[in-house]
Coordinates of C-alpha atoms and ligand atoms in Angstrom, one line a residue:
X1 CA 39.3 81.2 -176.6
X2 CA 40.1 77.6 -176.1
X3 CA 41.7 75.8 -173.0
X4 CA 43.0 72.2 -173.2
X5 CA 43.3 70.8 -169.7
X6 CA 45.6 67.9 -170.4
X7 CA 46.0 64.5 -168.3
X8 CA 44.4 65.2 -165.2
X9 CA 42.3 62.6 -163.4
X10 CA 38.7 64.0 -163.4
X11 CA 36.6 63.1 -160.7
X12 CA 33.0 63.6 -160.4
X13 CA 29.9 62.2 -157.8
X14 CA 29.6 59.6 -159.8
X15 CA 33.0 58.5 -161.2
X16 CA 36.6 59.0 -161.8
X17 CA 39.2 58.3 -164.9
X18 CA 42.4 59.9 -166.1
X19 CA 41.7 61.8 -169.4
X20 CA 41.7 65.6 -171.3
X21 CA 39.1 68.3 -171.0
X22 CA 38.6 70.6 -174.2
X23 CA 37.1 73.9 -173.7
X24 CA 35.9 76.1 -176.8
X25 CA 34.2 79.6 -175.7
X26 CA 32.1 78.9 -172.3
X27 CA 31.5 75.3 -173.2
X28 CA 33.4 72.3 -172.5
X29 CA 33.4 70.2 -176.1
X30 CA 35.1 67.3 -175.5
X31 CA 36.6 64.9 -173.2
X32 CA 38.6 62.0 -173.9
X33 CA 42.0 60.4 -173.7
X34 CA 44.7 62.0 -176.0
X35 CA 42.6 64.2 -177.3
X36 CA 43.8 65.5 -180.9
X37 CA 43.2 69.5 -180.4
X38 CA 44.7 72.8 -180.6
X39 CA 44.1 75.9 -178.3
X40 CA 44.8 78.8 -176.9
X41 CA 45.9 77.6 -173.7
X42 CA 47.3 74.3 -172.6
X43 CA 47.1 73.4 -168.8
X44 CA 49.2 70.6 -167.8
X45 CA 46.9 68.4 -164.7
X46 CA 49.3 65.4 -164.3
X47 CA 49.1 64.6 -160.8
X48 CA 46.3 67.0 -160.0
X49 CA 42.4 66.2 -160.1
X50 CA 40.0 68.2 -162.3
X51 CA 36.8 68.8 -159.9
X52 CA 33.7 70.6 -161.3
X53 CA 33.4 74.5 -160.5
X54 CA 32.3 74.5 -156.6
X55 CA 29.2 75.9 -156.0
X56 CA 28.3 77.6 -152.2
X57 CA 24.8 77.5 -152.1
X58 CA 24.5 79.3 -148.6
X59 CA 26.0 82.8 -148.8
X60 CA 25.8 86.4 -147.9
X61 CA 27.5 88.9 -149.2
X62 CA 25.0 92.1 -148.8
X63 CA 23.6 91.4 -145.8
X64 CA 21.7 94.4 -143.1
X65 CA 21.6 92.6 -139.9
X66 CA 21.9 93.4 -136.7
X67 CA 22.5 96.6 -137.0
X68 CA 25.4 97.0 -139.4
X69 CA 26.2 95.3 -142.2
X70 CA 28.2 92.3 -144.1
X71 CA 32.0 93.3 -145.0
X72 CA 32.3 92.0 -148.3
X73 CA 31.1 93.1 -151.2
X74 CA 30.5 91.0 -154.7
X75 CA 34.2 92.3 -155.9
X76 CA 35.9 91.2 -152.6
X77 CA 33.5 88.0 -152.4
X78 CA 33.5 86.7 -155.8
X79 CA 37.5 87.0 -156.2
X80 CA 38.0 84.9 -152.7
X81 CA 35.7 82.8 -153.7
X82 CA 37.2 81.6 -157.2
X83 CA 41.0 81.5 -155.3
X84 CA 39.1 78.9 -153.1
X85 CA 37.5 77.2 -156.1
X86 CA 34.0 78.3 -155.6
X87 CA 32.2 79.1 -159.5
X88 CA 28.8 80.1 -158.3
X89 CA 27.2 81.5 -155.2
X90 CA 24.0 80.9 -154.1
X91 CA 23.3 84.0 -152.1
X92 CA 20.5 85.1 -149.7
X93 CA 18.2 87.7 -150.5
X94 CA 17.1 89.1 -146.9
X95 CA 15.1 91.8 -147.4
X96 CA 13.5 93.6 -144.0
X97 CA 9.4 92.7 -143.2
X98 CA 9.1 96.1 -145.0
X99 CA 10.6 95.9 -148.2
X100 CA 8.6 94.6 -150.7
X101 CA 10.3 91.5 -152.5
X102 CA 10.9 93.0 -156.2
X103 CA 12.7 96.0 -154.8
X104 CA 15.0 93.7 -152.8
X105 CA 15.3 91.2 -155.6
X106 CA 16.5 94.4 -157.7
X107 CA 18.8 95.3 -155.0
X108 CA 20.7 92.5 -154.0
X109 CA 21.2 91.7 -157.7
X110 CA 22.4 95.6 -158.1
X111 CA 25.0 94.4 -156.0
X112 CA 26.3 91.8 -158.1
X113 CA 25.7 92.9 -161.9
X114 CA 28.9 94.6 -163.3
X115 CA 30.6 93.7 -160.0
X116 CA 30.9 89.5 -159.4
X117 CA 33.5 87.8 -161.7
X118 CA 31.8 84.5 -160.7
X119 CA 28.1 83.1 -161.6
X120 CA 25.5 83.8 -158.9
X121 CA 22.0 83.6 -158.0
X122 CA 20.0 83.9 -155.4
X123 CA 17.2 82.0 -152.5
X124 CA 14.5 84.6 -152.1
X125 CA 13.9 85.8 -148.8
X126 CA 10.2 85.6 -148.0
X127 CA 9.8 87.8 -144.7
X128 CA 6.4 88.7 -145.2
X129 CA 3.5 86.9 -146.8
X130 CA 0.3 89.0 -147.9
X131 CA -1.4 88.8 -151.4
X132 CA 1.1 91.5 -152.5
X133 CA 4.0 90.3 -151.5
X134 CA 2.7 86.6 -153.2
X135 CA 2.2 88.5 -156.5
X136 CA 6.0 89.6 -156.5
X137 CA 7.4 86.2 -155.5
X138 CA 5.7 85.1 -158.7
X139 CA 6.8 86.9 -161.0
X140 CA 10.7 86.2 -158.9
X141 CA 10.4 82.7 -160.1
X142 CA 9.7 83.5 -163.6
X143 CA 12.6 85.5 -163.6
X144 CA 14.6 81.8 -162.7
X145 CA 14.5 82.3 -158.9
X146 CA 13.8 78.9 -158.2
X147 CA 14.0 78.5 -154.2
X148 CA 13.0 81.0 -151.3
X149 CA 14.5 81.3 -147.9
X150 CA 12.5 82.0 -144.5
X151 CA 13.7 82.0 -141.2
X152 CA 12.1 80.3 -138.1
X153 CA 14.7 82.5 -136.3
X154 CA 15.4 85.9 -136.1
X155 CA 11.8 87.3 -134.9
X156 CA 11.4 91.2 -135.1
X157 CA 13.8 90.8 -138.3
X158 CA 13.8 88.4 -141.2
X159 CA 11.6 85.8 -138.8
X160 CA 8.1 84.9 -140.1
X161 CA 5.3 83.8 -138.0
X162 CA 3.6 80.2 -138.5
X163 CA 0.8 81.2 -140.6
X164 CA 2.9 83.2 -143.4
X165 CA 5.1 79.9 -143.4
X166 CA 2.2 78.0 -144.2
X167 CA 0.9 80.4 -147.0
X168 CA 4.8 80.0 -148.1
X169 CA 4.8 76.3 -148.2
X170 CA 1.5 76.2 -150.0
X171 CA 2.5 78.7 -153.0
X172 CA 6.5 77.0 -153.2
X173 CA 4.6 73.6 -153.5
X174 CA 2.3 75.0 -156.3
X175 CA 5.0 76.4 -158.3
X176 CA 7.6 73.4 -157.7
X177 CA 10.5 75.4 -155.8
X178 CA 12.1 74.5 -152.9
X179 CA 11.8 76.3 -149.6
X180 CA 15.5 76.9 -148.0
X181 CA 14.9 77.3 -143.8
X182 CA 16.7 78.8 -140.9
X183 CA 15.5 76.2 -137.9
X184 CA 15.7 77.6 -134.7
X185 CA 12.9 78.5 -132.3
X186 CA 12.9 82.1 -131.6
X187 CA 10.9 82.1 -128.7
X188 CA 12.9 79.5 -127.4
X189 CA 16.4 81.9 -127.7
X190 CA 14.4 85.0 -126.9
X191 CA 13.5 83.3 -123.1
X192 CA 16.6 81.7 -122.8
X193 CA 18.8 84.4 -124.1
X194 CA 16.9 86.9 -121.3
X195 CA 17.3 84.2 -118.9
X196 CA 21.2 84.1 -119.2
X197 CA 21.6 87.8 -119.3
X198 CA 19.6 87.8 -115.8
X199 CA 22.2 85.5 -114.6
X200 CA 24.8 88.8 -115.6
X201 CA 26.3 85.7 -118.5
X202 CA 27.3 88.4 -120.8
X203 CA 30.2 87.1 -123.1
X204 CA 30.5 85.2 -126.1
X205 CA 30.9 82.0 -124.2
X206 CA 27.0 82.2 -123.4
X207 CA 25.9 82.5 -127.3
X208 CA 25.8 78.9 -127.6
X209 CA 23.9 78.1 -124.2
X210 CA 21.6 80.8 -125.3
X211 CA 20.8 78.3 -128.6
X212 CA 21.0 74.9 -127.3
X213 CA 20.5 72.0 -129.9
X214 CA 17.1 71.5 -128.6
X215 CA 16.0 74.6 -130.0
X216 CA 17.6 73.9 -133.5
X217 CA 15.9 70.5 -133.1
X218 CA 12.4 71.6 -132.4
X219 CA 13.0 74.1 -135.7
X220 CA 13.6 71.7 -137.5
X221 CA 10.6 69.4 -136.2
X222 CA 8.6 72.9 -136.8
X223 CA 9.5 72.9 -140.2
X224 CA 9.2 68.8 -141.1
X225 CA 5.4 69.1 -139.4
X226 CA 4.6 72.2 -142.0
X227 CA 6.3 70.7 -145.0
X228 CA 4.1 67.4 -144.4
X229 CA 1.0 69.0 -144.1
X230 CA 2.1 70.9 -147.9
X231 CA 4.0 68.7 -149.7
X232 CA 6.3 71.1 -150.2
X233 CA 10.0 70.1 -150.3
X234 CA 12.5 72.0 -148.3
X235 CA 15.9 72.4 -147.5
X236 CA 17.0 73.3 -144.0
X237 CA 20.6 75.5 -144.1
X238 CA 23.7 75.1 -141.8
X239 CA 22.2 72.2 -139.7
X240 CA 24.8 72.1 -137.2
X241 CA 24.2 69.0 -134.3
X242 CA 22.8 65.7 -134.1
X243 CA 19.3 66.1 -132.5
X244 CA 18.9 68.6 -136.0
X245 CA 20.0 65.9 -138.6
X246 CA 17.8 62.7 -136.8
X247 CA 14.9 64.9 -136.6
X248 CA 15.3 65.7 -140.8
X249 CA 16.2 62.3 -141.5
X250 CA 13.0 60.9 -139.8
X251 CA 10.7 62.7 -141.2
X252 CA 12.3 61.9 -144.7
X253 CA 11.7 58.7 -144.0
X254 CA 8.2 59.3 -143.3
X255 CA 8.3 60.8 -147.1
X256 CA 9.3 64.8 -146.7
X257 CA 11.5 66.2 -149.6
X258 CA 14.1 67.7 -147.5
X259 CA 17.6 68.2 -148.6
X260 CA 19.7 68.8 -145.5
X261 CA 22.2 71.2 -145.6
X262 CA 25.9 71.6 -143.4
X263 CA 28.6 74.3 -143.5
X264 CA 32.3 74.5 -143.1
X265 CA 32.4 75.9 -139.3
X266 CA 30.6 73.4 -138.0
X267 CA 32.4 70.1 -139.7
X268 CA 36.0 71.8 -138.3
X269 CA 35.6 74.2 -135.3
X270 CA 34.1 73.2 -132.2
X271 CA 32.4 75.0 -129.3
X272 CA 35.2 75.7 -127.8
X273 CA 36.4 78.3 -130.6
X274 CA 33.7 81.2 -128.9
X275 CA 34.7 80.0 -125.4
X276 CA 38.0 82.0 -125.8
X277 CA 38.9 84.4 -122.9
X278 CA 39.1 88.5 -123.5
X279 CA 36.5 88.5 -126.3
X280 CA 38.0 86.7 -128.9
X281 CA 35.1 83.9 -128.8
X282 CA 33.1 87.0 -130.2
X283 CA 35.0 85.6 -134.1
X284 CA 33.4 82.4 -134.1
X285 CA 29.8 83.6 -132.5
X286 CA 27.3 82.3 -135.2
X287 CA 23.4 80.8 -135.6
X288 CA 23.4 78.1 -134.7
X289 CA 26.1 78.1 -132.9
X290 CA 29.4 75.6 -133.5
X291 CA 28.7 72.7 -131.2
X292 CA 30.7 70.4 -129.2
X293 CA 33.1 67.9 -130.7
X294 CA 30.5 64.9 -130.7
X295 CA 28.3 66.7 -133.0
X296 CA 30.9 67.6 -135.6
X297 CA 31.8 63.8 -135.9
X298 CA 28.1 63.0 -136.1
X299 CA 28.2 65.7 -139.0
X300 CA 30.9 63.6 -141.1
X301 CA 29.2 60.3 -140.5
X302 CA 26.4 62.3 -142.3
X303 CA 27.8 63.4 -144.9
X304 CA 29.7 60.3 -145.6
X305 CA 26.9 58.1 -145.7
X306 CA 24.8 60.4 -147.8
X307 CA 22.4 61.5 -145.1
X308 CA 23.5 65.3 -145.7
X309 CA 23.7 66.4 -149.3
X310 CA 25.5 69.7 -149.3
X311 CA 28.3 71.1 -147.9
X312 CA 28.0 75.3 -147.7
X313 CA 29.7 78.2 -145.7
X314 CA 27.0 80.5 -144.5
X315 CA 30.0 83.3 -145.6
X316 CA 28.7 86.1 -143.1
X317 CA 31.8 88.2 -142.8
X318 CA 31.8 90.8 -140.1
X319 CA 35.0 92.8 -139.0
X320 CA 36.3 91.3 -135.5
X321 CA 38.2 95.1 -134.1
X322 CA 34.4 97.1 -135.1
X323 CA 31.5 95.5 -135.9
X324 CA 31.6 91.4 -133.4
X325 CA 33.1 94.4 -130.5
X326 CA 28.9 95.9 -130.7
X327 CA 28.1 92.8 -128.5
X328 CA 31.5 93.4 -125.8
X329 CA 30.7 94.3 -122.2
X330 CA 32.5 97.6 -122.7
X331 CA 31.2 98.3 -126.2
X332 CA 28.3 101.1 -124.8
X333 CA 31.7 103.2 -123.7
X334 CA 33.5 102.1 -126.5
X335 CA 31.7 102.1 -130.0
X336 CA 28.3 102.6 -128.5
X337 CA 27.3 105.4 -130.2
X338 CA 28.1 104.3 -134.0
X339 CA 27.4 100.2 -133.5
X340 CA 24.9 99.5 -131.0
X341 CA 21.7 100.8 -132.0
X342 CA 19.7 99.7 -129.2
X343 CA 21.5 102.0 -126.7
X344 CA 21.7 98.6 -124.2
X345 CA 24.8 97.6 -122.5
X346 CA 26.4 95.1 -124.9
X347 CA 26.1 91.5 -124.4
X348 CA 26.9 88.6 -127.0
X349 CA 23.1 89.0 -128.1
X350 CA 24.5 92.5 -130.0
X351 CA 27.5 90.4 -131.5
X352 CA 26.4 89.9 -135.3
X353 CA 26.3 86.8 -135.9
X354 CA 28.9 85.2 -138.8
X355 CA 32.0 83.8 -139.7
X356 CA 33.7 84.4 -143.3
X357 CA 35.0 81.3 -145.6
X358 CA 34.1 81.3 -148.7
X359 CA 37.2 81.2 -149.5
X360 CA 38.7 78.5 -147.2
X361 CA 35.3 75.3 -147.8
X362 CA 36.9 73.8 -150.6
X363 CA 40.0 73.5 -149.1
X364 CA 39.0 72.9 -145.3
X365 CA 36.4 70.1 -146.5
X366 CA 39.6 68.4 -148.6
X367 CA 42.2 68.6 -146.3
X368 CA 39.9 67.1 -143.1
X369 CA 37.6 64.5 -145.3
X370 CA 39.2 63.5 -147.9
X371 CA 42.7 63.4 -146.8
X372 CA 42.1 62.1 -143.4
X373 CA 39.7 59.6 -144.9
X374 CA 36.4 60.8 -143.2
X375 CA 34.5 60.9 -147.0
X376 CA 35.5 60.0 -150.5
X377 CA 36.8 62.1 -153.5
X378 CA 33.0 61.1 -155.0
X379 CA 31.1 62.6 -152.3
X380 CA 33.3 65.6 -151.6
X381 CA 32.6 66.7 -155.4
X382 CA 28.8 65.9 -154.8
X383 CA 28.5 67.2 -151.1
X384 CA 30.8 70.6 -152.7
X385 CA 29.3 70.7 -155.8
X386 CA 27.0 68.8 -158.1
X387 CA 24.1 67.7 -155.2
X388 CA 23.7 71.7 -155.1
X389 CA 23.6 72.2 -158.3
X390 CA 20.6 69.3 -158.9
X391 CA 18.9 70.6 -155.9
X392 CA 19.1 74.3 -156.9
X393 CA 18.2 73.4 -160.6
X394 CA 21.8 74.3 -162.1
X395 CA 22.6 70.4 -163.3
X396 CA 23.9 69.5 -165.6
X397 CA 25.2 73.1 -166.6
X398 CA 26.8 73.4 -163.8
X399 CA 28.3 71.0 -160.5
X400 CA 29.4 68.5 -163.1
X401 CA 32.4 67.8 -165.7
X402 CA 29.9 66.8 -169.1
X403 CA 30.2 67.6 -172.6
X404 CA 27.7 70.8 -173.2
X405 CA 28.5 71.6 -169.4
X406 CA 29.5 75.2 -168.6
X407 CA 33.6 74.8 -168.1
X408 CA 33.7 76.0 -164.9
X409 CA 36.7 73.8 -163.6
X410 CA 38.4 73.2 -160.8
X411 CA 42.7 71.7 -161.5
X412 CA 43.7 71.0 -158.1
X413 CA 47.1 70.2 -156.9
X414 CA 46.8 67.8 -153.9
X415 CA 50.9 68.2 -153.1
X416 CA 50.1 71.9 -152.2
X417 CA 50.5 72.2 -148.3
X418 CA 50.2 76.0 -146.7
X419 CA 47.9 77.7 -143.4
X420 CA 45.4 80.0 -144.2
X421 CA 45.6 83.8 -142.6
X422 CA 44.1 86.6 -142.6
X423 CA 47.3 88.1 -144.1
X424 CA 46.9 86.1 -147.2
X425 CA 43.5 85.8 -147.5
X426 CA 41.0 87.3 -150.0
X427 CA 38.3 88.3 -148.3
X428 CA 37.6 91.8 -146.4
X429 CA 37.9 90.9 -143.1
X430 CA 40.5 91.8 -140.2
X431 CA 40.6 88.7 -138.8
X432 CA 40.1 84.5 -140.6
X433 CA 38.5 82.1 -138.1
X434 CA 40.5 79.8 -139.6
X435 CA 43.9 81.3 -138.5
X436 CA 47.1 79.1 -138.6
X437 CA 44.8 76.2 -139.4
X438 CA 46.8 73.5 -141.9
X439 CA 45.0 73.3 -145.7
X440 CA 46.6 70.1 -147.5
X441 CA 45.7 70.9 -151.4
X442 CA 44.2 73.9 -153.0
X443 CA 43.5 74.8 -156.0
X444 CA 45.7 75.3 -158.7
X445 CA 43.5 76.9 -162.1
X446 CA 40.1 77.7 -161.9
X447 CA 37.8 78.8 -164.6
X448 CA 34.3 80.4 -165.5
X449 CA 32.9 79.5 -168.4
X450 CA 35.7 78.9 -170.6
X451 CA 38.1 81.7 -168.9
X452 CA 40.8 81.2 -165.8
X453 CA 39.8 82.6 -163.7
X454 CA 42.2 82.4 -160.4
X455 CA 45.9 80.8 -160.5
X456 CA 47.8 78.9 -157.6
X457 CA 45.8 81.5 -154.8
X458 CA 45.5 84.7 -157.3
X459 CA 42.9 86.2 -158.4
X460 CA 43.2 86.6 -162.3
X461 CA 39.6 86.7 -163.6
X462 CA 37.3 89.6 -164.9
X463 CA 35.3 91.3 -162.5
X464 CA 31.9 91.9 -164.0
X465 CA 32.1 88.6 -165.8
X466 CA 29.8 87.0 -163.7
X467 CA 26.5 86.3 -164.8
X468 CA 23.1 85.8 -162.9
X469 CA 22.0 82.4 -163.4
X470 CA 18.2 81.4 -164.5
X471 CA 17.4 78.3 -163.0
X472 CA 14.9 75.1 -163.2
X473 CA 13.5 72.8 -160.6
X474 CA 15.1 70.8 -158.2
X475 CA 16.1 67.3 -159.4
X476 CA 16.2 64.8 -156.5
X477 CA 19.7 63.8 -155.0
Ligands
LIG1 O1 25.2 83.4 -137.9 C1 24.8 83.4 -139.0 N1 24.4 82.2 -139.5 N2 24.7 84.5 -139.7 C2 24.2 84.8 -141.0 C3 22.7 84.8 -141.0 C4 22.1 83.4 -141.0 O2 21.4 83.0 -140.1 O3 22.3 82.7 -141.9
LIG2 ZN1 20.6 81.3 -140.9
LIG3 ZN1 23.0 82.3 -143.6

């Protein structure tokens, strides 16, 4: 199979020019202007962009948390996220404190093999750190596992106390991968959650107070002190305010590898989103919480000037009508018996935590940075794409449009104007928490190695297609 993308203006994090991609098998083989070729397939891009495949490298799609689990599976996930013109997730293996980390490695992938029509891999959860567990995150990286994930927050769960995070640290800086970290202070939501709760502050509108920036910020400060005394490079997910971003950025000026991550939620919701009355807040509840206004401007500076590197979604899909209703006032009469485990009356501490988009980044992070001017087309393809790709150790097969590069494109048709709903959307939830909102451009052809993959919002790939990816070391940004 052969695909000849024809006149479009390719744009990459480094450059942009007007010319032909040629794609033989999985492989893109030549680009050039006018280039003298047959194939099977001829895609006119005049007027449109040709972007690398997208890459989310913050998602979850099987996810046990909270008492219930993730809606989407890797069928539903991996077709919304090629209609958004996402080519490879980077998901989250989160394995409980008692599963031991091969079995969950085995598992999560089970979910995807056969099943995900896009490429994927995965961060390795690290929950628990003994000699055994060490042993098995070993041989995880010699399997192409190249990053773990731990979380500061979440104690009782996935959460890991200071000196596992250490031992952590230690072994990711003696085998050269990065550490991916969830910054918030637990005991510092624990008190403060209780506190509220005291107060009778029961509704979604009191998630956010219960995980104030200062608590994100002293994570993060947590994390920078650890990775110091290591060397270890890290990479701290959805950072989603101000205090989070100047504490990172100081300490990489005192010489910590830290890539610094955002997601879609925070750069266009704001706190006001879980503030809405009768429970419908409970849609946008997630950790950390979407902050005020000031801090999503703060987050575009950021990524503009090169302070943040990646853009991702933290896709954590939970239904609205079921599963976010655990954590109403009412939900003990209502769906206690089946969703709230605990047997407490519901609060927004039993609301699981999450918003689905996967589908919707690409588009969001277009319409309201490029098109409004906030960041360039060069650092939307590297904040979207290729930075995740070199700090994930996927470049240059992936997150860039190169000769030898896996042609995983991305024709986009900036003219296209539409809203996104939950009635048109992909993904396998009741509800978008993006309903109504405005998407200037989308994409128009997407492929996977060498085969399209979604057309003009439909799904027309192979399920199963997808392959796990084996990955290297991080290459600095
Ligand atoms: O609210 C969130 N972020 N849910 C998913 C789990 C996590 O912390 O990433
Ligand atoms: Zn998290
Ligand atoms: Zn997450």
């Amino acid at each position: 199979m052969s695909i000849l993308i024809k006149n479009g203006e390719i744009v990459t994090a480094d450059i942009q020019f007007t010319a032909d991609v040629y794609c033989e098998g999985e492989t893109i083989t030549a680009i050039g202007e006018n280039l003298d070729v047959t194939a099977d397939e001829v895609i006119d891009a005049s007027g449109k962009y040709v972007f690398p495949g997208f890459i989310d490298p913050h998602v979850h799609i099987y996810l046990p948390f909270m008492g219930t689990f993730s809606k989407d599976t890797y069928d539903s996930g991996s077709r919304a996220a090629l209609v958004g013109g996402t080519t490879t997730l980077i998901e989250m293996c989160c394995p409980s404190r008692s599963e031991e980390p091969l079995e969950a490695f085995n598992l999560w992938n089970g979910k995807a093999e056969g099943v995900s029509a896009c490429d994927y891999t995965f961060h390795m959860g690290v929950t628990r750190f003994d000699d055994d567990a060490e042993k098995q995150l070993r041989q995880i990286v010699d399997a192409g596992i190249t990053s773990f994930k731990v979380f500061l927050a979440y104690k009782g769960a996935f959460g890991i106390d200071d000196a596992e995070l250490y031992d952590t640290l230690k072994l990711a800086k003696e085998l050269g991968v990065v550490v991916t970290a969830h910054c918030e202070n637990a005991d510092l939501v624990a008190r403060t959650q209780a506190r509220l709760l005291a107060e009778g502050k029961v509704g979604p509108e009191w998630h956010e107070p219960s995980r104030p920036v200062q608590v994100e910020a002293e994570g993060c400060h947590h994390l920078m002190t650890f990775a110091e005394m290591t060397g270890a490079e890290v990479y701290v997910v959805h950072t989603s305010c101000k205090p989070a971003v100047d504490a990172l950025a100081a300490a990489r000026e005192r010489g910590v590898l830290v890539g610094i991550e955002t997601v879609i939620p925070y750069l266009v919701l704001d706190s006001s989103y879980a503030e809405r009355p009768d429970f419908e807040g409970a849609k946008w509840v997630m950790s950390p919480p979407i902050r005020a206004k000031e801090h999503q401007d703060y987050l575009w500076q950021k990524l503009a000037d090169g302070t943040i590197q990646t853009v991702g979604t933290d896709h954590a899909p939970f239904d609205f009508h079921t599963q976010k209703h655990m954590g109403h006032p009412d939900a003990d009469k209502a769906v206690d018996a089946q969703f709230n485990p605990t047997g407490t009356a519901a609060n927004f501490t039993l609301i699981p935590n999450g918003i689905p988009s996967v589908e919707e980044r690409v588009n969001l992070l277009y319409t309201y940075g490029v098109t409004t001017g906030k960041i360039d087309l060069q650092t939307f393809v590297a904040v979207a794409s290729t930075n995740a790709a070199k700090q994930f150790g996927l470049h240059p097969r992936k997150g860039d449009v190169v000769v030898g590069g896996d042609a995983d494109l991305v024709v986009y048709d900036p003219e296209y104007r539409g809203k996104i709903s939950v009635e048109t959307q992909t993904m396998d939830t009741d509800y978008s928490g993006f309903e109504g909102v405005e998407i200037k451009g989308r994409p128009h052809v997407v492929t996977v190695r060498g085969e399209v993959a979604a057309r003009d919002g439909a799904f027309v790939g192979t399920l199963g297609r997808g392959q796990l990816l084996r990955r290297g070391k991080p290459e600095q940004t």
